[in-house]
Amino acid sequence: MENINWSELGFGYMKTNGNVRCEYHNGAWGNLEWHTDEYINMHMAATCLHYAQEAFEGLKAFKGKDGKIRIFRLDDNAARMESSCDGICMPKLPEGYFKKAVLEVVSKNIEFVPPYESGAALYIRPVLFGYTPQIGVNPAKDYMFIVFVSPVGPYFKGGFATTPYVITRKYDRSAPLGTGMYKVGGNYAASLKAHESAHAAGYSSEFYLDAKEKKYIDECGAANFFGIKNNTYITPKSTSILPSITNRSLMQLAEDLGLKVERRPIPEDELPTFEEAGACGTAAVISPISKLDDPETGKSYVFSKDGNPGPWSTKLYKKLRAIQYGDEADIHNWVTIL
Ligand code: PLP
Ligand code: COI
């Protein structure tokens, strides 16, 4: 292992000691196995390559001041992977496999968990896909589950700082009865054009309205949206967004901090009333929104006049990070200590 400059880490892939895998054949999952190879050998007609029969997860492990390693909301990520598998006709993992695989891959890559002071974390990426060679559009008969890890720094350069977002009306990432609520690769392929054009125009990320009416807020790229006003944390209810585990945690912390919490459709018209707004997810934690432009209507919604994150977003961010790093008591039982 080379010397890693932990505090300079971005959100990227780094080779580690190895990964944990498991295969499904003839209607049954095999055993979890440790592999040092980063590559997989698969047939060119594999189902995942052609028909995107693939789901993944993203969670993090944190090293605390006490030297302990904490994995955040492991059971919730396991449950969401099960839901994604069901959503695209893949077999679910046997009880306990997800957790066992994550614990094994983290323990065997323990030297890749960034130190407490760096503010970085170990990103854990479970992925499950069908790979039977076939050209008919049918669910595969053979599947592979892999969990690998990579140390990561902030998703957006600068970490907890406000950045601008832009509403896209040219592209949808998912439809109301589509696969938006599952963490499946196809949704991300569908987002690339919008993401590239937002980036090229100088924005952090694209921002989606609902695909049907283009009236309600859906997601901020690959993150959920929240807005805060009148001591209330408000986040969209929609069938085309991913149920974010970070957002679920923030709703609880908002309540703990004395805010009211509302999960309901948010019309674009309501945006000017928010005092603060942010994007949230495992990778970005909270990415406070400086402004949100809607180039087609010429509107621009400003959520930070001085360029700094707002007071509630800052409190929520600090509280969530404190629980993840073990600086604050884990009263909701979100953390698994390795
Ligand atoms: N929305 C999308 C589309 C995502 O890809 C993610 C990332 O996982 C999120 C929201 C945030 O979800 P979570 O907080 O569970 O990471
Ligand atoms: C998140 O964890 O918030 C993400 O959006 C993951 C992304 C890298 C797919």
Short mmCIF file of C-alpha atoms in Angstrom, two decimals, residues 3 38 46 59 86-87 90 126 139-140 157 189 191 193-195 198 207 212 219 221 250 282 288 299 319 323 337:
data_model
loop_
_atom_site.label_atom_id
_atom_site.label_comp_id
_atom_site.label_asym_id
_atom_site.label_seq_id
_atom_site.Cartn_x
_atom_site.Cartn_y
_atom_site.Cartn_z
CA ASN A 3 1.28 6.46 1.14
CA GLU A 38 -10.31 -6.41 -9.69
CA ALA A 46 -24.22 -11.04 -20.52
CA LEU A 59 -22.51 3.27 2.03
CA ASP A 86 -37.03 -7.20 -6.74
CA GLY A 87 -37.62 -4.17 -8.98
CA MET A 90 -33.05 -10.37 -9.70
CA PRO A 126 -21.99 -3.51 -3.35
CA PRO A 139 -34.12 -12.03 -16.53
CA ALA A 140 -30.76 -13.82 -16.33
CA LYS A 157 -14.60 19.78 -4.37
CA ALA A 189 -27.15 6.11 -17.84
CA SER A 191 -28.88 11.00 -16.30
CA LYS A 193 -26.61 13.80 -20.85
CA ALA A 194 -28.30 16.11 -18.36
CA HIS A 195 -25.31 15.89 -16.02
CA ALA A 198 -25.17 21.04 -16.46
CA PHE A 207 -31.94 19.21 -11.05
CA LYS A 212 -45.18 13.84 -16.03
CA GLU A 219 -34.16 15.07 -7.38
CA GLY A 221 -28.91 14.79 -9.84
CA LEU A 250 -31.77 14.00 8.17
CA THR A 282 -24.12 9.23 1.04
CA PRO A 288 -26.09 23.13 0.21
CA LYS A 299 -36.09 32.15 -13.16
CA LYS A 319 -24.95 16.30 13.72
CA ILE A 323 -22.89 10.34 14.65
CA ILE A 337 -19.18 -1.05 14.85
#
